[in-house]
mmCIF file of C-alpha atoms and ligand atoms in Angstrom:
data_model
loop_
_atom_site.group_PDB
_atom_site.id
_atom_site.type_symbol
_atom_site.label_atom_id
_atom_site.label_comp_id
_atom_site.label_asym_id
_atom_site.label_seq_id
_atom_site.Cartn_x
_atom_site.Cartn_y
_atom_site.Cartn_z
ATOM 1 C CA UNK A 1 0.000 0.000 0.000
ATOM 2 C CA UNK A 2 3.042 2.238 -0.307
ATOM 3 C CA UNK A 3 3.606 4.522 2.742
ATOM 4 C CA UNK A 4 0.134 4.947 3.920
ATOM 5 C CA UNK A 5 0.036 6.855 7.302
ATOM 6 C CA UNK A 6 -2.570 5.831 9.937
ATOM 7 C CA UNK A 7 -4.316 8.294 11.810
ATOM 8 C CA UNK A 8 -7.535 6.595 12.484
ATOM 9 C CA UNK A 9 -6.758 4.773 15.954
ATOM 10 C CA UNK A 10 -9.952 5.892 17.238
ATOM 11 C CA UNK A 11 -11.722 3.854 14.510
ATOM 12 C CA UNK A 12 -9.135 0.596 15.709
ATOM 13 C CA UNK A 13 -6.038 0.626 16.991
ATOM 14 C CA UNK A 14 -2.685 -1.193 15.087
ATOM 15 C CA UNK A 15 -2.410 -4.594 16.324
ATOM 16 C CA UNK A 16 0.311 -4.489 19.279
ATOM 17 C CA UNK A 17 3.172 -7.512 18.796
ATOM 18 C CA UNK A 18 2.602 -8.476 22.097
ATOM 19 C CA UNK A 19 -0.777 -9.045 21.275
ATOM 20 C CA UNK A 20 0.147 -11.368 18.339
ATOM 21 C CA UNK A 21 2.559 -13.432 20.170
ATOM 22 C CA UNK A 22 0.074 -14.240 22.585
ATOM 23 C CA UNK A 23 -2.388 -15.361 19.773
ATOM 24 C CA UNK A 24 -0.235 -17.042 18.406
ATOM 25 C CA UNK A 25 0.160 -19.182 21.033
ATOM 26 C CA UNK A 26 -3.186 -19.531 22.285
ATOM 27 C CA UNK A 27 -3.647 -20.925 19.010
ATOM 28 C CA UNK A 28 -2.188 -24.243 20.628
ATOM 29 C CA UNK A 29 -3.513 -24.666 23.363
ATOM 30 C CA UNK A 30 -6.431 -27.618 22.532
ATOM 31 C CA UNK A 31 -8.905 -28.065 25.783
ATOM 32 C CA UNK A 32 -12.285 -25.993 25.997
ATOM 33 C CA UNK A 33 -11.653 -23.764 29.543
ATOM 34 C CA UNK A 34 -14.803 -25.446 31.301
ATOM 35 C CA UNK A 35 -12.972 -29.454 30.916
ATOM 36 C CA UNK A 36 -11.620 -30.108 33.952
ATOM 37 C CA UNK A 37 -8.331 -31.964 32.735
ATOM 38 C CA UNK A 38 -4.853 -30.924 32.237
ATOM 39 C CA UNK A 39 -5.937 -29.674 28.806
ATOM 40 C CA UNK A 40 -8.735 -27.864 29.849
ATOM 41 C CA UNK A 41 -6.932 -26.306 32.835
ATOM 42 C CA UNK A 42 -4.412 -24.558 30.558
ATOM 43 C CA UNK A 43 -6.754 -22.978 28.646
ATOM 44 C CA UNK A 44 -8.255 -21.870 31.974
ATOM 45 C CA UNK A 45 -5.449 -20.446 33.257
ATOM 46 C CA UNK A 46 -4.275 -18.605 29.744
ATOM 47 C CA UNK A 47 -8.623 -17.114 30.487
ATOM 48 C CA UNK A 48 -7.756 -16.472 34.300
ATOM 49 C CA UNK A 49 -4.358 -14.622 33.006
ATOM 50 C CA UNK A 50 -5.873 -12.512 30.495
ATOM 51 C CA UNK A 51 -9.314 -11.639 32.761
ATOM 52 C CA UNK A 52 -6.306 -10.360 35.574
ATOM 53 C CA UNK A 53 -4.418 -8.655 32.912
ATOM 54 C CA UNK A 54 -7.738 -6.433 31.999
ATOM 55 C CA UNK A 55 -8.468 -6.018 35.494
ATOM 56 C CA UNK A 56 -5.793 -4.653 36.204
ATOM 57 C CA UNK A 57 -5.876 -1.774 33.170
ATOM 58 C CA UNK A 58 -9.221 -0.713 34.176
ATOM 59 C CA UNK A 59 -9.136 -1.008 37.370
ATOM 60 C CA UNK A 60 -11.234 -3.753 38.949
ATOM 61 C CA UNK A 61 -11.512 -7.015 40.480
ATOM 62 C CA UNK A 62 -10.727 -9.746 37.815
ATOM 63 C CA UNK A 63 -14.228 -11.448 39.242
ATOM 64 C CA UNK A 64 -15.950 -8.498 37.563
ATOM 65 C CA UNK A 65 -14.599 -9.006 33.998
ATOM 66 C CA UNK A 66 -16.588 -10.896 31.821
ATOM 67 C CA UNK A 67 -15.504 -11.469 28.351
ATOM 68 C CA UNK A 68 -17.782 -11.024 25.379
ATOM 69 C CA UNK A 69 -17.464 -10.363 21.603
ATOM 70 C CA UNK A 70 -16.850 -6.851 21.662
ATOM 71 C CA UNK A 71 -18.383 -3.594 23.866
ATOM 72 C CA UNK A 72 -21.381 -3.777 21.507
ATOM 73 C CA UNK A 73 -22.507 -6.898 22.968
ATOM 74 C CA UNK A 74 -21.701 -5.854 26.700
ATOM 75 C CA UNK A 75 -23.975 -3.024 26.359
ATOM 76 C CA UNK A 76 -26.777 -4.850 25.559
ATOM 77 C CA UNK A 77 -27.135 -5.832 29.341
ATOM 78 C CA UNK A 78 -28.039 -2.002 29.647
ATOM 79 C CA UNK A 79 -31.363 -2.365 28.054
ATOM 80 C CA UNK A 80 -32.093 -5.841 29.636
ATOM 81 C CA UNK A 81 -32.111 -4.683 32.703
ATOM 82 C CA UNK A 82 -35.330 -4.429 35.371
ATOM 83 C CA UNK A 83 -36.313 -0.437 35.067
ATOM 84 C CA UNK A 84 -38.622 1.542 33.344
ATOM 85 C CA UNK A 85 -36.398 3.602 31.564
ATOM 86 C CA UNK A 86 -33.334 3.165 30.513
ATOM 87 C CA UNK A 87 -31.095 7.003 29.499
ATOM 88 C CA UNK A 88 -28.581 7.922 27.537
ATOM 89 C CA UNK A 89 -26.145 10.474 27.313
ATOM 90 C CA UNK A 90 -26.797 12.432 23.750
ATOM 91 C CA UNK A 91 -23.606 12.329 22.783
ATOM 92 C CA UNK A 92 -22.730 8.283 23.898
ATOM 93 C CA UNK A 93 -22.046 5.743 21.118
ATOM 94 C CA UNK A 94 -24.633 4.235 19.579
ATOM 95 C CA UNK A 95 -24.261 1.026 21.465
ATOM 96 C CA UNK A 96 -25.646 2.631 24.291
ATOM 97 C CA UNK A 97 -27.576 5.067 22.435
ATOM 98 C CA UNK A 98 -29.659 2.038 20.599
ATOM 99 C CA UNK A 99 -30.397 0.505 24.414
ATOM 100 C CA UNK A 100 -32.596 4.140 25.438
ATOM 101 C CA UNK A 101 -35.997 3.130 26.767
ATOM 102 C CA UNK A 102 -39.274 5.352 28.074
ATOM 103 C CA UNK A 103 -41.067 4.849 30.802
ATOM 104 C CA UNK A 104 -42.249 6.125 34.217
ATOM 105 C CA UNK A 105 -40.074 4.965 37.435
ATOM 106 C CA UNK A 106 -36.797 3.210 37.999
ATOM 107 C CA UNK A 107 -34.754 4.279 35.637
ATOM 108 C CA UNK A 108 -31.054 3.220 34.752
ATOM 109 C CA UNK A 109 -28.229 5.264 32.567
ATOM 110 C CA UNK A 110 -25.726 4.964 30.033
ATOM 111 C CA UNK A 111 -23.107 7.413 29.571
ATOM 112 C CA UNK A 112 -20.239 8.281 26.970
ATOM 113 C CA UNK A 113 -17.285 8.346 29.412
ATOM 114 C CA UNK A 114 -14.500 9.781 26.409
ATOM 115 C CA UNK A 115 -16.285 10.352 23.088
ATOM 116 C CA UNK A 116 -14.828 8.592 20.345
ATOM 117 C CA UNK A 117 -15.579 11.538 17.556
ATOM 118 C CA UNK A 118 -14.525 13.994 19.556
ATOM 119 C CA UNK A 119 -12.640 12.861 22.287
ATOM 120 C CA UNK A 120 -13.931 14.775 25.316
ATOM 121 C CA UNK A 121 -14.243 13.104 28.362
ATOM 122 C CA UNK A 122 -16.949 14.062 30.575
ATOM 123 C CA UNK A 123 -18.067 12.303 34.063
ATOM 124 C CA UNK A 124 -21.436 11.146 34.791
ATOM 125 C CA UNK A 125 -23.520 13.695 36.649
ATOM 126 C CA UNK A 126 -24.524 12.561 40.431
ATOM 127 C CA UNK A 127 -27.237 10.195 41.087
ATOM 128 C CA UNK A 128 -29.114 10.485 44.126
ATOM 129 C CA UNK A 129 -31.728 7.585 43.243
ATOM 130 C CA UNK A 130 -29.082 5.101 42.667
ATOM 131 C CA UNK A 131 -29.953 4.667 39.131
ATOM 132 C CA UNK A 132 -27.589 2.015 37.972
ATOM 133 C CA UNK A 133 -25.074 3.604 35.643
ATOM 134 C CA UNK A 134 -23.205 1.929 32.494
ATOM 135 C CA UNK A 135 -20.080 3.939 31.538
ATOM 136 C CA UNK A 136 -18.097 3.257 27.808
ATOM 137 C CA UNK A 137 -15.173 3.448 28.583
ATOM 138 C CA UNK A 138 -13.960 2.109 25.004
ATOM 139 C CA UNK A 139 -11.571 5.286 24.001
ATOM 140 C CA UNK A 140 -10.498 5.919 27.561
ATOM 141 C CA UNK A 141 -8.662 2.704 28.449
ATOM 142 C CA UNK A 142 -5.199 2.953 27.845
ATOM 143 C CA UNK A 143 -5.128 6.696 26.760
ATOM 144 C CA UNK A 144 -5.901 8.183 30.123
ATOM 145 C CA UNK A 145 -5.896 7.010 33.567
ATOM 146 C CA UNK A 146 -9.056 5.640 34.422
ATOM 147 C CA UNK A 147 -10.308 3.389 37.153
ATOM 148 C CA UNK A 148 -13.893 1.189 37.451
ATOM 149 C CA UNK A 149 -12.964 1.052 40.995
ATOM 150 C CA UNK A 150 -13.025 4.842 41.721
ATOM 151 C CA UNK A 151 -15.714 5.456 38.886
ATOM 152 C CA UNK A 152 -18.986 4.872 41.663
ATOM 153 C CA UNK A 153 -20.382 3.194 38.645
ATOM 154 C CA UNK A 154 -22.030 -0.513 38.358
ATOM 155 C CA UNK A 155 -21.385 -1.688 35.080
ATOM 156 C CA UNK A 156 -18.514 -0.434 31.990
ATOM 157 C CA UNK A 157 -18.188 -2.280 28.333
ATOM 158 C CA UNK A 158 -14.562 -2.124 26.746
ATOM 159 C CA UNK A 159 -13.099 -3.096 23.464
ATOM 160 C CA UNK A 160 -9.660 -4.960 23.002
ATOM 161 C CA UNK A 161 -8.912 -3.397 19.520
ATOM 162 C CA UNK A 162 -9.185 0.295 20.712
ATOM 163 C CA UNK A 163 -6.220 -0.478 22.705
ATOM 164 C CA UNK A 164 -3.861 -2.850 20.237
ATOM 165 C CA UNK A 165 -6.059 -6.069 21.084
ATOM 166 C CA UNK A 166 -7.480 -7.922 18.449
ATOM 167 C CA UNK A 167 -11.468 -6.666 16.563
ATOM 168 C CA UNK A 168 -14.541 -9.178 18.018
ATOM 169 C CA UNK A 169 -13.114 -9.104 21.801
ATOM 170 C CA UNK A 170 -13.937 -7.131 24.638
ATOM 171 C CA UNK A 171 -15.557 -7.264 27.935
ATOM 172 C CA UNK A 172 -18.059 -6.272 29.998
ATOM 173 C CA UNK A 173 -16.736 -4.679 33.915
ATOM 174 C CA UNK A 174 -19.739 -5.576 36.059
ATOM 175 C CA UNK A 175 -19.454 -4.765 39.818
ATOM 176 C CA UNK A 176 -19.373 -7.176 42.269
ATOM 177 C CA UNK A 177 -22.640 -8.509 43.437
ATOM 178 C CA UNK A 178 -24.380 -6.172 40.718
ATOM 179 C CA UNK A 179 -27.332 -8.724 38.769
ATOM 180 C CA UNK A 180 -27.763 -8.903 35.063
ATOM 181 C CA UNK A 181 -29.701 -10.700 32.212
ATOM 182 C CA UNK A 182 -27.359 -11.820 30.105
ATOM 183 C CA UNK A 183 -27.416 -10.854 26.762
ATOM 184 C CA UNK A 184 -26.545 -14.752 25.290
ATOM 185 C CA UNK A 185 -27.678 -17.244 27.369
ATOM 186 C CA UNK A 186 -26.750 -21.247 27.570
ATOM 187 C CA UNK A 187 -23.593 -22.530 29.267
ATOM 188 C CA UNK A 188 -22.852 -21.161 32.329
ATOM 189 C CA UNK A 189 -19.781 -19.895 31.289
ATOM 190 C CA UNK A 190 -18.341 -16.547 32.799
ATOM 191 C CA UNK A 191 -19.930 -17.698 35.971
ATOM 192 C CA UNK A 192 -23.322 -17.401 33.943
ATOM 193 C CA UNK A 193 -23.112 -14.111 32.959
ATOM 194 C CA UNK A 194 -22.411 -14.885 29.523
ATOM 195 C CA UNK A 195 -22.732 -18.476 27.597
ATOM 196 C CA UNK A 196 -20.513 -19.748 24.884
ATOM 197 C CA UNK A 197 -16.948 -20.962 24.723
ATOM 198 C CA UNK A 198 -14.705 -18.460 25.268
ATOM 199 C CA UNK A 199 -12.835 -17.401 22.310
ATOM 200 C CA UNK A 200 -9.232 -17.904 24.001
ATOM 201 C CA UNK A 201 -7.536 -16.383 21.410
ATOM 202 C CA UNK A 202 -9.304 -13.252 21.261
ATOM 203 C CA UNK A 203 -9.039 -13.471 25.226
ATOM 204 C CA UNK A 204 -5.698 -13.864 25.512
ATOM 205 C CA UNK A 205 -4.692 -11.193 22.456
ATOM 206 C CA UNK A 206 -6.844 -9.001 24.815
ATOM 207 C CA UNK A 207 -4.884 -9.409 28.218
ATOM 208 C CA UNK A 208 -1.570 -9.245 26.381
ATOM 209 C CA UNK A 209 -2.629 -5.737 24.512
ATOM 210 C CA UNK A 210 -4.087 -4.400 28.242
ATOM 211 C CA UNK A 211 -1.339 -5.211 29.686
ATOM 212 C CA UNK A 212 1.084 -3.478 27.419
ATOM 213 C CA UNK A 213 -1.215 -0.480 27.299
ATOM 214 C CA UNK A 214 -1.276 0.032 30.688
ATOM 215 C CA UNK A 215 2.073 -0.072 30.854
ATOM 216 C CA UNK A 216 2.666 2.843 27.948
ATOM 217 C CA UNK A 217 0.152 5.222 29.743
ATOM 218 C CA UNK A 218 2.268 4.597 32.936
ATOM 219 C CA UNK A 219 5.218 5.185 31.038
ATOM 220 C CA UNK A 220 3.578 8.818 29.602
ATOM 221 C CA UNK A 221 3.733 7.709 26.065
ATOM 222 C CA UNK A 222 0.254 9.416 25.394
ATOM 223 C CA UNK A 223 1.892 12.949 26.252
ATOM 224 C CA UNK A 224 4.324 12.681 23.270
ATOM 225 C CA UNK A 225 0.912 11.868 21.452
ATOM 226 C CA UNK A 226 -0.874 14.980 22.937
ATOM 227 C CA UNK A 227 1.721 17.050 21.836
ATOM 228 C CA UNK A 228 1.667 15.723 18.227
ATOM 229 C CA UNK A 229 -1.963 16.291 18.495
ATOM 230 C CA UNK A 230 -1.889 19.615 19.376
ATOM 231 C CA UNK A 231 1.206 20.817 16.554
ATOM 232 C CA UNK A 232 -1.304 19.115 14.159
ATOM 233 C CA UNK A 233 -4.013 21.020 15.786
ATOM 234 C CA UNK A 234 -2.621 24.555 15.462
ATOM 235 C CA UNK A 235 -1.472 23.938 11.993
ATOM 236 C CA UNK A 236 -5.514 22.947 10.730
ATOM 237 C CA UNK A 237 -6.337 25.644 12.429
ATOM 238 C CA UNK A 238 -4.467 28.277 11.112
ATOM 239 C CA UNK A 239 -5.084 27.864 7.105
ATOM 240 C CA UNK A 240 -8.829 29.897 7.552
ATOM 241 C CA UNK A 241 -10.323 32.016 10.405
ATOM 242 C CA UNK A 242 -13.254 30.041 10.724
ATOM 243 C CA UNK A 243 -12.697 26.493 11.682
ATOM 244 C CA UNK A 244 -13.758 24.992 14.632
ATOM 245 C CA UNK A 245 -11.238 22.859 17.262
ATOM 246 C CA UNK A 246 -14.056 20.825 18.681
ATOM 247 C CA UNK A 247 -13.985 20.252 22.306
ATOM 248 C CA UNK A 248 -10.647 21.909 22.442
ATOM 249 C CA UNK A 249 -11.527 23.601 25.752
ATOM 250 C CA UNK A 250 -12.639 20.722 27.405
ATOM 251 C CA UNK A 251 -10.704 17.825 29.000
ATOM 252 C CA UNK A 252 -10.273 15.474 26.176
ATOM 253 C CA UNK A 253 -8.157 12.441 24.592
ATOM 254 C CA UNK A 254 -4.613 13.212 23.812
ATOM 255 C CA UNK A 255 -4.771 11.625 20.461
ATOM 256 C CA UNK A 256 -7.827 13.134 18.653
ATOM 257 C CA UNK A 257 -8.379 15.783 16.569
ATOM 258 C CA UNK A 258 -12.103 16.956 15.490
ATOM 259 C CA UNK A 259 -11.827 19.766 13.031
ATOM 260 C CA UNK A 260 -14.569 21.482 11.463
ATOM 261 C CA UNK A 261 -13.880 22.785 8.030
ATOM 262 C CA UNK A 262 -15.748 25.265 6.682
ATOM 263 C CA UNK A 263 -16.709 25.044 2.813
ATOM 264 C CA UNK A 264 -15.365 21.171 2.459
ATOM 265 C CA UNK A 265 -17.429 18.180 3.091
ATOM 266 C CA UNK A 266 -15.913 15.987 5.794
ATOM 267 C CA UNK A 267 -17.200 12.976 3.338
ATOM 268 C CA UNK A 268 -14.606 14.652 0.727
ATOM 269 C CA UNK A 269 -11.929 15.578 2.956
ATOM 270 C CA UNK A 270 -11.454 11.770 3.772
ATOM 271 C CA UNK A 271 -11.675 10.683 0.087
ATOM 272 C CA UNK A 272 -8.680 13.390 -0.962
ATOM 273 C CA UNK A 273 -6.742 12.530 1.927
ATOM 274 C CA UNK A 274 -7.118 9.030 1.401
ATOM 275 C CA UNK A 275 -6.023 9.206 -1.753
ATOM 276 C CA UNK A 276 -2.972 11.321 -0.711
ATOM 277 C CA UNK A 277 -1.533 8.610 1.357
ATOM 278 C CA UNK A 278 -3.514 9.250 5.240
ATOM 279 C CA UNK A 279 -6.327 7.457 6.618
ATOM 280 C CA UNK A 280 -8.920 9.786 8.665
ATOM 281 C CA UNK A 281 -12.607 9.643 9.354
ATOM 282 C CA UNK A 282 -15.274 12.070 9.244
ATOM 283 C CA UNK A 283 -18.383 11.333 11.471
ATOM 284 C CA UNK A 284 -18.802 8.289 14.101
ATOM 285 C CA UNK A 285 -15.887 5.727 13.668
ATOM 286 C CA UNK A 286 -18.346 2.538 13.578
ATOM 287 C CA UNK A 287 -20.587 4.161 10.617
ATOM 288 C CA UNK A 288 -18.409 6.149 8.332
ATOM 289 C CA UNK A 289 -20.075 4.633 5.851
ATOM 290 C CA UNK A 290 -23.538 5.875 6.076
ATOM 291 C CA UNK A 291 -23.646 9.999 5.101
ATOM 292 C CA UNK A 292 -25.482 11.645 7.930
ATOM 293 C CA UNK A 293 -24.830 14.179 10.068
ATOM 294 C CA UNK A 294 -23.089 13.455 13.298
ATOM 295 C CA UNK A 295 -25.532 13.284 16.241
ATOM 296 C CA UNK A 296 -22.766 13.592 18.725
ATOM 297 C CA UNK A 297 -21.864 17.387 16.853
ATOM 298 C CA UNK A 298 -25.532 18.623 16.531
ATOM 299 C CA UNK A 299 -25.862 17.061 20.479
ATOM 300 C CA UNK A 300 -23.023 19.839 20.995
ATOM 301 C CA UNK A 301 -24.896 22.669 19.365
ATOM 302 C CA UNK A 302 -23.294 22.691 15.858
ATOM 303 C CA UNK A 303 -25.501 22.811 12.788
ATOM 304 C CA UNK A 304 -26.291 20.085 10.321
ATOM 305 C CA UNK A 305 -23.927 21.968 7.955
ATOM 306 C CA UNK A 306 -20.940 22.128 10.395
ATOM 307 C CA UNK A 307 -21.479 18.675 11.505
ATOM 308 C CA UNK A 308 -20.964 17.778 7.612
ATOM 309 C CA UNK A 309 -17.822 19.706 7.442
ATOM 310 C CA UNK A 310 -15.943 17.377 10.371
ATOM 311 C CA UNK A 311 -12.703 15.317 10.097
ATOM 312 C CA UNK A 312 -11.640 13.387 12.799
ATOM 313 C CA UNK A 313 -8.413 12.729 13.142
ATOM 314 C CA UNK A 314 -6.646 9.961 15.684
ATOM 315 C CA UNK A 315 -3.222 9.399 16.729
ATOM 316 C CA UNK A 316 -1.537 6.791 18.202
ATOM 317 C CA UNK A 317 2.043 6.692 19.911
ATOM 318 C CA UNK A 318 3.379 4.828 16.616
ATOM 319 C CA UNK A 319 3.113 8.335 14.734
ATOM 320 C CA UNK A 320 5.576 10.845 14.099
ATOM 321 C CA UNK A 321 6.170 14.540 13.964
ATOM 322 C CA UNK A 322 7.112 14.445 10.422
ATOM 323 C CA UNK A 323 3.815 12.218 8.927
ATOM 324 C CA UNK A 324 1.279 15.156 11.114
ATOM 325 C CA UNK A 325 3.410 17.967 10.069
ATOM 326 C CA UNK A 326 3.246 16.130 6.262
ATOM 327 C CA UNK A 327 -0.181 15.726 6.847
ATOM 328 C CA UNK A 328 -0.545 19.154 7.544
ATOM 329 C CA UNK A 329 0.757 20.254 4.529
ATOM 330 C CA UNK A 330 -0.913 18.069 2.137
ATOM 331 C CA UNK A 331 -4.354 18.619 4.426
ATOM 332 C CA UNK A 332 -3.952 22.511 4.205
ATOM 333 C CA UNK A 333 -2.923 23.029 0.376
ATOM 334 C CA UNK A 334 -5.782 20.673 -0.502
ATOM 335 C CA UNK A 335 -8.469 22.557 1.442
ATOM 336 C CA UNK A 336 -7.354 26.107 0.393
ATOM 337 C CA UNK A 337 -8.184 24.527 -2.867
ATOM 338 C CA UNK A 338 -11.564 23.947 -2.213
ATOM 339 C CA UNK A 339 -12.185 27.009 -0.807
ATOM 340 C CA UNK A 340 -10.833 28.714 -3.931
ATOM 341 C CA UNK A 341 -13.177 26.326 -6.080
ATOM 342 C CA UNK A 342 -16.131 27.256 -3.676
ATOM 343 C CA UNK A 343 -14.657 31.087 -4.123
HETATM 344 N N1 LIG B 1 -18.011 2.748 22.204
HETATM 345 C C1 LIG B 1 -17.170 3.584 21.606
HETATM 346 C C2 LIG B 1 -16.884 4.904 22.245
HETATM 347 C C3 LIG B 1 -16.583 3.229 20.385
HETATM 348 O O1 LIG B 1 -15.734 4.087 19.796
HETATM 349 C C4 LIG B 1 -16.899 1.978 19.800
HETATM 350 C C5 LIG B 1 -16.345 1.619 18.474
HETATM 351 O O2 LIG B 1 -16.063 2.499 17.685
HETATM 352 C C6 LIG B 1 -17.770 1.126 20.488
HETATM 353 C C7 LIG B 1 -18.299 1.538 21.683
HETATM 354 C C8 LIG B 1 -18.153 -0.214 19.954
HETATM 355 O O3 LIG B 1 -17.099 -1.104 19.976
HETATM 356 P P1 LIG B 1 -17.212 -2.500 19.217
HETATM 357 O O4 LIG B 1 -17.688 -2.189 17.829
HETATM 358 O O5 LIG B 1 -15.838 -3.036 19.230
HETATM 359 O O6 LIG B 1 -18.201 -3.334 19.947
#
């Protein structure tokens, strides 16, 4: 593909090699976790490993991870469970977004912890009726410090390939003694909370990549990120007067970008750059493909027009100062461009 440069880790993240490895050998290993014999106890144990491994990035028990296909399917326990109404935060990911239910009484929340179009991170506002509260915390893990522990709240969904981990893994954090439906029922495997043989390669790609990206946030990788982020920032910026830095004065991700463009479809800013060598998004990383305006943008008080006009654009600590100040070349010559067309 020549030298394409990646700057869509919100979207996924680059497989990490310690992720591989550990796939690679979980590949091996022959017994079904729930068999109690020496095969099946190895492919326990790799489980047990990878389940401590998570806990330990998010910052929980190990007892309260429970492994399922991706954070997709651990939200669905949000609108399973027994309330009247289930809310969401306007500007959460759709997987919470689709579980939103009306009713009068007990009611239970879901809430965007970091966005992933935007990347600002905003906490939960206070419950005094103990609604139970679902946090995605998909974009956070691994690019800021975050802990399920400390968060007061009784449920969190994850996904291993926002952090290096493989796609079709991730987990749901559900706090001790907290009840759910589960969302696939059968076995009793993840002590009942969710059925099917584990996929131990997934798992253990999972654990490896947690593990690892816990130990690059502890080792202030992401700073060297935010930086990056913000040169590439000021250099958008600067080509007209009237774009718009979303979120830029709230706490946010180091690694993304938003960037409203005034005068050039978001839609066509992705195909030129594409074509130019960089991979970017415009809109919500799961539905690029589908044309509408961001809800997550008009949820923040931009128009449908402005919403149209967004790039997102997502670092990751494998990037260097000379692809975003490249980028920012080849970005800024091609919109001033399509202004002048437009002119
Ligand atoms: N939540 C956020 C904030 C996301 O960015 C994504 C994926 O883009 C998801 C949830 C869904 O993750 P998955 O598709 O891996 O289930």
């Amino acid at each position: 593909m020549g030298s394409r440069v990646y700057l869509d880790w919100n979207a996924t993240a680059p497989l990490r090699g310690e992720a591989r490895a550990a796939m690679i050998a979980a590949m091996d290993v022959v017994g079904n976790p729930s068999s109690v014999h020496a095969e099946g106890r190895a492919a326990r144990a790799l489980v047990e490993r990878a389940r401590a491994q998570v806990a330990a990035a998010v910052g929980c028990k190990p007892a309260e991870v429970v492994f399922t296909s991706g954070a997709t399917e651990a939200a669905a326990v949000l609108g399973r469970l027994p309330v009247a109404r289930v809310e969401v935060d306007p500007t959460a990911h759709d997987c919470l977004w689709s579980q939103r239910r009306d009713g009068e009484g007990s009611r239970a929340i879901g809430w965007g912890y970091a966005n992933n179009e935007t990347g600002v991170i905003a906490e939960p506002s206070a419950r005094e009726d103990g609604a139970p509260l679902m946090l995605d915390i998909v974009q956070a893990v691994g690019k800021v410090p975050f802990s399920f522990a400390w968060s007061g709240a009784e449920m969190a969904v994850v996904s291993a390939h926002k952090f290096g981990g493989p796609k079709g893994i991730g987990a749901l954090i559900l706090r001790d003694g907290v009840e759910v439906t589960p969302a696939l029922t059968g076995g009793g495997q993840e002590m009942g909370r969710r059925a099917g043989t584990e996929n131990i390669i997934g798992i253990a790609g999972m654990g490896a990549a947690a593990e690892a990206a816990a130990r690059d946030l502890a080792d202030g990788v992401w700073d060297e990120v935010a930086e990056l982020r913000n040169i590439l920032e000021s250099a958008l910026s600067s080509v007209a007067n009237n774009t718009i830095s979303v979120g830029n004065d709230m706490p946010r991700l180091p690694n993304t970008l938003c960037l409203i463009a005034p005068g050039w479809k978001g839609e066509t800013q992705v195909m030129a750059m594409d074509l130019a060598g960089y991979a970017i998004s415009a809109g919500s990383a799961c539905s690029s493909g589908k044309v509408r305006p961001s809800r997550v943008l008009l949820a923040m008080g931009h128009d449908e027009a402005q919403a149209a006009q967004a790039i997102r654009v997502s670092l990751g600590p494998g990037v260097t100062k000379e692809e975003v100040l490249r980028f920012a070349d080849v970005w800024s010559a091609q919109y001033r461009k399509a202004l002048s067309r437009a002119a």
